[in-house]
PDB file of C-alpha atoms in Angstrom:
ATOM      1  CA  ALA A   1      81.434   9.093-164.991  1.00  0.00           C
ATOM      2  CA  GLU A   2      83.577  10.884-162.419  1.00  0.00           C
ATOM      3  CA  ILE A   3      80.802  11.174-159.836  1.00  0.00           C
ATOM      4  CA  ASN A   4      80.007   7.446-159.873  1.00  0.00           C
ATOM      5  CA  LEU A   5      83.702   6.517-159.915  1.00  0.00           C
ATOM      6  CA  MET A   6      84.155   8.743-156.857  1.00  0.00           C
ATOM      7  CA  LEU A   7      81.164   7.018-155.233  1.00  0.00           C
ATOM      8  CA  THR A   8      82.785   3.628-155.917  1.00  0.00           C
ATOM      9  CA  ALA A   9      86.063   4.806-154.368  1.00  0.00           C
ATOM     10  CA  MET A  10      84.263   6.146-151.269  1.00  0.00           C
ATOM     11  CA  LEU A  11      82.339   2.892-150.833  1.00  0.00           C
ATOM     12  CA  ARG A  12      85.591   0.927-151.118  1.00  0.00           C
ATOM     13  CA  TYR A  13      87.207   3.237-148.547  1.00  0.00           C
ATOM     14  CA  ALA A  14      84.262   2.487-146.234  1.00  0.00           C
ATOM     15  CA  GLY A  15      85.088  -1.219-146.513  1.00  0.00           C
ATOM     16  CA  LEU A  16      82.375  -2.272-148.947  1.00  0.00           C
ATOM     17  CA  ASN A  17      82.941  -4.465-152.001  1.00  0.00           C
ATOM     18  CA  ALA A  18      82.131  -1.791-154.608  1.00  0.00           C
ATOM     19  CA  ASN A  19      82.957  -1.884-158.310  1.00  0.00           C
ATOM     20  CA  PRO A  20      82.167   0.297-161.312  1.00  0.00           C
ATOM     21  CA  VAL A  21      79.706  -0.927-163.940  1.00  0.00           C
ATOM     22  CA  LEU A  22      80.110   0.248-167.523  1.00  0.00           C
ATOM     23  CA  VAL A  23      76.771   1.014-169.155  1.00  0.00           C
ATOM     24  CA  SER A  24      75.675   1.936-172.629  1.00  0.00           C
ATOM     25  CA  SER A  25      72.936   4.560-172.360  1.00  0.00           C
ATOM     26  CA  LYS A  26      69.782   4.112-174.425  1.00  0.00           C
ATOM     27  CA  GLY A  27      70.930   6.634-177.015  1.00  0.00           C
ATOM     28  CA  ASN A  28      74.225   4.766-177.494  1.00  0.00           C
ATOM     29  CA  GLY A  29      72.713   1.382-178.363  1.00  0.00           C
ATOM     30  CA  ILE A  30      73.290  -2.093-176.929  1.00  0.00           C
ATOM     31  CA  PRO A  31      76.853  -3.479-176.950  1.00  0.00           C
ATOM     32  CA  LEU A  32      76.803  -7.206-177.703  1.00  0.00           C
ATOM     33  CA  PHE A  33      80.413  -7.594-176.557  1.00  0.00           C
ATOM     34  CA  PRO A  34      82.789  -5.326-174.588  1.00  0.00           C
ATOM     35  CA  THR A  35      84.256  -2.547-176.740  1.00  0.00           C
ATOM     36  CA  ILE A  36      85.780   0.841-175.963  1.00  0.00           C
ATOM     37  CA  LYS A  37      83.019   2.799-177.767  1.00  0.00           C
ATOM     38  CA  GLY A  38      80.230   0.462-176.631  1.00  0.00           C
ATOM     39  CA  PHE A  39      79.896   2.067-173.188  1.00  0.00           C
ATOM     40  CA  ASP A  40      79.307   5.742-172.408  1.00  0.00           C
ATOM     41  CA  TYR A  41      78.068   5.747-168.807  1.00  0.00           C
ATOM     42  CA  VAL A  42      79.280   4.461-165.423  1.00  0.00           C
ATOM     43  CA  ILE A  43      77.318   3.404-162.349  1.00  0.00           C
ATOM     44  CA  SER A  44      78.402   1.677-159.133  1.00  0.00           C
ATOM     45  CA  SER A  45      77.690  -1.829-157.849  1.00  0.00           C
ATOM     46  CA  VAL A  46      77.981  -2.972-154.226  1.00  0.00           C
ATOM     47  CA  LYS A  47      78.163  -6.670-153.356  1.00  0.00           C
ATOM     48  CA  LEU A  48      77.115  -7.526-149.815  1.00  0.00           C
ATOM     49  CA  LYS A  49      78.341 -10.389-147.617  1.00  0.00           C
ATOM     50  CA  ASP A  50      75.259 -12.492-148.437  1.00  0.00           C
ATOM     51  CA  ASN A  51      76.247 -12.304-152.164  1.00  0.00           C
ATOM     52  CA  SER A  52      73.348  -9.984-152.981  1.00  0.00           C
ATOM     53  CA  SER A  53      74.250  -6.808-154.811  1.00  0.00           C
ATOM     54  CA  PHE A  54      72.662  -3.505-155.696  1.00  0.00           C
ATOM     55  CA  LEU A  55      73.313  -0.785-158.242  1.00  0.00           C
ATOM     56  CA  LEU A  56      73.731   2.919-157.469  1.00  0.00           C
ATOM     57  CA  ASP A  57      73.749   6.039-159.622  1.00  0.00           C
ATOM     58  CA  ALA A  58      74.957   9.144-157.800  1.00  0.00           C
ATOM     59  CA  THR A  59      74.176  11.419-160.771  1.00  0.00           C
ATOM     60  CA  GLU A  60      70.406  11.059-160.249  1.00  0.00           C
ATOM     61  CA  PRO A  61      69.340  13.060-157.167  1.00  0.00           C
ATOM     62  CA  PHE A  62      66.042  11.176-156.634  1.00  0.00           C
ATOM     63  CA  SER A  63      67.386   7.688-157.306  1.00  0.00           C
ATOM     64  CA  MET A  64      67.495   4.870-154.772  1.00  0.00           C
ATOM     65  CA  PRO A  65      69.463   1.585-154.687  1.00  0.00           C
ATOM     66  CA  ASN A  66      68.536  -0.666-157.636  1.00  0.00           C
ATOM     67  CA  MET A  67      66.404   2.113-159.117  1.00  0.00           C
ATOM     68  CA  LEU A  68      68.403   3.483-162.005  1.00  0.00           C
ATOM     69  CA  PRO A  69      67.192   6.345-164.210  1.00  0.00           C
ATOM     70  CA  ALA A  70      65.569   5.360-167.512  1.00  0.00           C
ATOM     71  CA  ARG A  71      68.541   6.664-169.525  1.00  0.00           C
ATOM     72  CA  SER A  72      70.749   3.892-168.124  1.00  0.00           C
ATOM     73  CA  LEU A  73      68.293   0.968-168.284  1.00  0.00           C
ATOM     74  CA  ASN A  74      69.695  -0.642-171.395  1.00  0.00           C
ATOM     75  CA  TRP A  75      69.661  -4.412-170.902  1.00  0.00           C
ATOM     76  CA  LYS A  76      73.082  -5.223-169.354  1.00  0.00           C
ATOM     77  CA  GLY A  77      76.160  -3.489-167.989  1.00  0.00           C
ATOM     78  CA  ARG A  78      79.746  -4.687-167.599  1.00  0.00           C
ATOM     79  CA  LEU A  79      81.011  -4.988-163.997  1.00  0.00           C
ATOM     80  CA  ILE A  80      84.777  -4.379-163.657  1.00  0.00           C
ATOM     81  CA  THR A  81      86.449  -5.707-160.490  1.00  0.00           C
ATOM     82  CA  GLU A  82      89.639  -4.436-158.837  1.00  0.00           C
ATOM     83  CA  THR A  83      91.543  -7.415-160.234  1.00  0.00           C
ATOM     84  CA  GLY A  84      90.524  -6.522-163.806  1.00  0.00           C
ATOM     85  CA  GLU A  85      87.979  -9.309-164.225  1.00  0.00           C
ATOM     86  CA  SER A  86      84.641  -8.399-165.784  1.00  0.00           C
ATOM     87  CA  SER A  87      81.158  -9.874-166.036  1.00  0.00           C
ATOM     88  CA  TRP A  88      77.724  -8.885-167.296  1.00  0.00           C
ATOM     89  CA  VAL A  89      75.130  -7.586-164.823  1.00  0.00           C
ATOM     90  CA  THR A  90      71.443  -7.053-165.475  1.00  0.00           C
ATOM     91  CA  LEU A  91      70.433  -3.410-165.204  1.00  0.00           C
ATOM     92  CA  SER A  92      66.663  -3.811-165.129  1.00  0.00           C
ATOM     93  CA  SER A  93      64.893  -3.974-161.805  1.00  0.00           C
ATOM     94  CA  SER A  94      63.396  -7.244-160.642  1.00  0.00           C
ATOM     95  CA  LYS A  95      60.435  -5.259-159.306  1.00  0.00           C
ATOM     96  CA  HIS A  96      58.000  -3.756-161.807  1.00  0.00           C
ATOM     97  CA  SER A  97      56.888  -0.151-161.521  1.00  0.00           C
ATOM     98  CA  SER A  98      53.335   0.314-160.338  1.00  0.00           C
ATOM     99  CA  GLU A  99      50.796   3.098-160.037  1.00  0.00           C
ATOM    100  CA  GLU A 100      47.679   2.869-157.904  1.00  0.00           C
ATOM    101  CA  ASN A 101      45.076   5.646-158.083  1.00  0.00           C
ATOM    102  CA  VAL A 102      42.114   6.059-155.755  1.00  0.00           C
ATOM    103  CA  ALA A 103      39.626   8.865-156.399  1.00  0.00           C
ATOM    104  CA  LEU A 104      37.095   9.735-153.718  1.00  0.00           C
ATOM    105  CA  VAL A 105      34.482  12.061-155.109  1.00  0.00           C
ATOM    106  CA  LYS A 106      31.400  13.378-153.302  1.00  0.00           C
ATOM    107  CA  ILE A 107      28.506  14.908-155.191  1.00  0.00           C
ATOM    108  CA  SER A 108      26.059  16.975-153.173  1.00  0.00           C
ATOM    109  CA  GLU A 109      22.321  17.356-153.835  1.00  0.00           C
ATOM    110  CA  ASP A 110      22.975  20.582-155.797  1.00  0.00           C
ATOM    111  CA  LEU A 111      25.633  18.749-157.883  1.00  0.00           C
ATOM    112  CA  ASP A 112      28.685  20.356-156.285  1.00  0.00           C
ATOM    113  CA  VAL A 113      31.658  18.035-156.627  1.00  0.00           C
ATOM    114  CA  SER A 114      34.409  17.670-154.048  1.00  0.00           C
ATOM    115  CA  GLY A 115      36.964  15.018-153.336  1.00  0.00           C
ATOM    116  CA  PHE A 116      40.568  14.016-153.745  1.00  0.00           C
ATOM    117  CA  VAL A 117      42.837  11.633-155.595  1.00  0.00           C
ATOM    118  CA  ARG A 118      45.388   9.515-153.765  1.00  0.00           C
ATOM    119  CA  THR A 119      48.178   8.024-155.848  1.00  0.00           C
ATOM    120  CA  LYS A 120      50.785   5.472-154.839  1.00  0.00           C
ATOM    121  CA  LEU A 121      53.758   5.221-157.181  1.00  0.00           C
ATOM    122  CA  ASP A 122      56.553   2.704-156.992  1.00  0.00           C
ATOM    123  CA  ASN A 123      60.001   2.203-158.506  1.00  0.00           C
ATOM    124  CA  LEU A 124      60.622   4.082-161.787  1.00  0.00           C
ATOM    125  CA  PHE A 125      57.153   5.695-161.744  1.00  0.00           C
ATOM    126  CA  ALA A 126      58.020   7.268-158.367  1.00  0.00           C
ATOM    127  CA  LEU A 127      61.370   8.491-159.681  1.00  0.00           C
ATOM    128  CA  ASN A 128      59.739  10.088-162.722  1.00  0.00           C
ATOM    129  CA  PHE A 129      57.052  11.671-160.532  1.00  0.00           C
ATOM    130  CA  ARG A 130      59.634  13.335-158.320  1.00  0.00           C
ATOM    131  CA  LYS A 131      61.390  14.641-161.413  1.00  0.00           C
ATOM    132  CA  ASN A 132      58.190  15.826-163.178  1.00  0.00           C
ATOM    133  CA  LYS A 133      55.964  17.052-160.366  1.00  0.00           C
ATOM    134  CA  LYS A 134      54.413  19.890-162.412  1.00  0.00           C
ATOM    135  CA  LYS A 135      53.213  17.528-165.135  1.00  0.00           C
ATOM    136  CA  ARG A 136      51.443  15.346-162.560  1.00  0.00           C
ATOM    137  CA  LEU A 137      49.739  18.312-160.906  1.00  0.00           C
ATOM    138  CA  TYR A 138      48.387  19.300-164.320  1.00  0.00           C
ATOM    139  CA  PHE A 139      47.012  15.788-164.807  1.00  0.00           C
ATOM    140  CA  TYR A 140      45.201  15.796-161.446  1.00  0.00           C
ATOM    141  CA  ASN A 141      43.708  19.221-162.073  1.00  0.00           C
ATOM    142  CA  LEU A 142      42.459  18.026-165.442  1.00  0.00           C
ATOM    143  CA  PHE A 143      41.034  14.878-163.819  1.00  0.00           C
ATOM    144  CA  PHE A 144      38.980  16.935-161.356  1.00  0.00           C
ATOM    145  CA  LYS A 145      37.763  19.229-164.126  1.00  0.00           C
ATOM    146  CA  LEU A 146      36.593  16.216-166.110  1.00  0.00           C
ATOM    147  CA  CYS A 147      34.870  14.793-163.024  1.00  0.00           C
ATOM    148  CA  TYR A 148      33.176  18.130-162.402  1.00  0.00           C
ATOM    149  CA  PHE A 149      31.873  18.473-165.953  1.00  0.00           C
ATOM    150  CA  TYR A 150      30.863  14.835-165.983  1.00  0.00           C
ATOM    151  CA  ALA A 151      28.862  15.280-162.773  1.00  0.00           C
ATOM    152  CA  LYS A 152      27.149  18.407-164.132  1.00  0.00           C
ATOM    153  CA  ALA A 153      26.097  16.707-167.358  1.00  0.00           C
ATOM    154  CA  PRO A 154      22.422  15.714-166.794  1.00  0.00           C
ATOM    155  CA  ARG A 155      22.450  12.834-169.275  1.00  0.00           C
ATOM    156  CA  TYR A 156      24.881  10.891-167.083  1.00  0.00           C
ATOM    157  CA  LEU A 157      23.013  11.453-163.847  1.00  0.00           C
ATOM    158  CA  SER A 158      20.470   9.078-162.420  1.00  0.00           C
ATOM    159  CA  ALA A 159      17.144  10.890-162.101  1.00  0.00           C
ATOM    160  CA  SER A 160      16.268   9.107-158.870  1.00  0.00           C
ATOM    161  CA  LYS A 161      19.481   9.347-156.812  1.00  0.00           C
ATOM    162  CA  ALA A 162      21.611  12.046-158.456  1.00  0.00           C
ATOM    163  CA  ALA A 163      24.483   9.540-158.460  1.00  0.00           C
ATOM    164  CA  ILE A 164      27.185   9.208-161.067  1.00  0.00           C
ATOM    165  CA  GLN A 165      26.750   6.388-163.522  1.00  0.00           C
ATOM    166  CA  PRO A 166      29.902   4.457-164.529  1.00  0.00           C
ATOM    167  CA  VAL A 167      32.359   6.738-166.300  1.00  0.00           C
ATOM    168  CA  PRO A 168      31.978   6.444-170.083  1.00  0.00           C
ATOM    169  CA  ALA A 169      34.797   4.685-171.899  1.00  0.00           C
ATOM    170  CA  ALA A 170      35.707   7.893-173.766  1.00  0.00           C
ATOM    171  CA  VAL A 171      36.387   9.750-170.492  1.00  0.00           C
ATOM    172  CA  THR A 172      38.384   6.806-169.103  1.00  0.00           C
ATOM    173  CA  ALA A 173      40.459   6.592-172.294  1.00  0.00           C
ATOM    174  CA  CYS A 174      41.083  10.351-172.156  1.00  0.00           C
ATOM    175  CA  LEU A 175      42.314  10.120-168.559  1.00  0.00           C
ATOM    176  CA  TYR A 176      44.666   7.231-169.278  1.00  0.00           C
ATOM    177  CA  SER A 177      46.060   8.860-172.405  1.00  0.00           C
ATOM    178  CA  LEU A 178      47.014  11.915-170.333  1.00  0.00           C
ATOM    179  CA  SER A 179      48.911   9.908-167.744  1.00  0.00           C
TER     180      SER A 179
END
């Protein structure tokens, strides 16, 4: 709590309209009304001149404005102003997380496979990727191994063009279950 309270104080010192937001983390449950034990986490809110606002969490090194870590995304938080007034604020992002994967694979005449996977992650997916880079690298290595074995399997190859047929549903399901 101290880090985000310090962030709020620094933003106020810089002349911004910043206020702390009390949050109940996912493990603490959802408070239906303000109580002392209902909140166990603090983030910061900044209201701009055009009445738009954004939420900040200084305890998450890879976080960005309005992209809170999953531990604090628990429905609503309670904004406390300097005058002591309070109101509910929505913690969830208005933008959904997305993941786009493009795999470019080339199979030579002697069935050697080469290629790459390009992934575009957004919002919470991007935050989790930056935090869990090793897990993602494992997934991509496994994906290429599956593509390699799939390309080498003669029953899935076209006899006339040596081209890959559509990936069987079992392989697709395996790939998605690993992500």
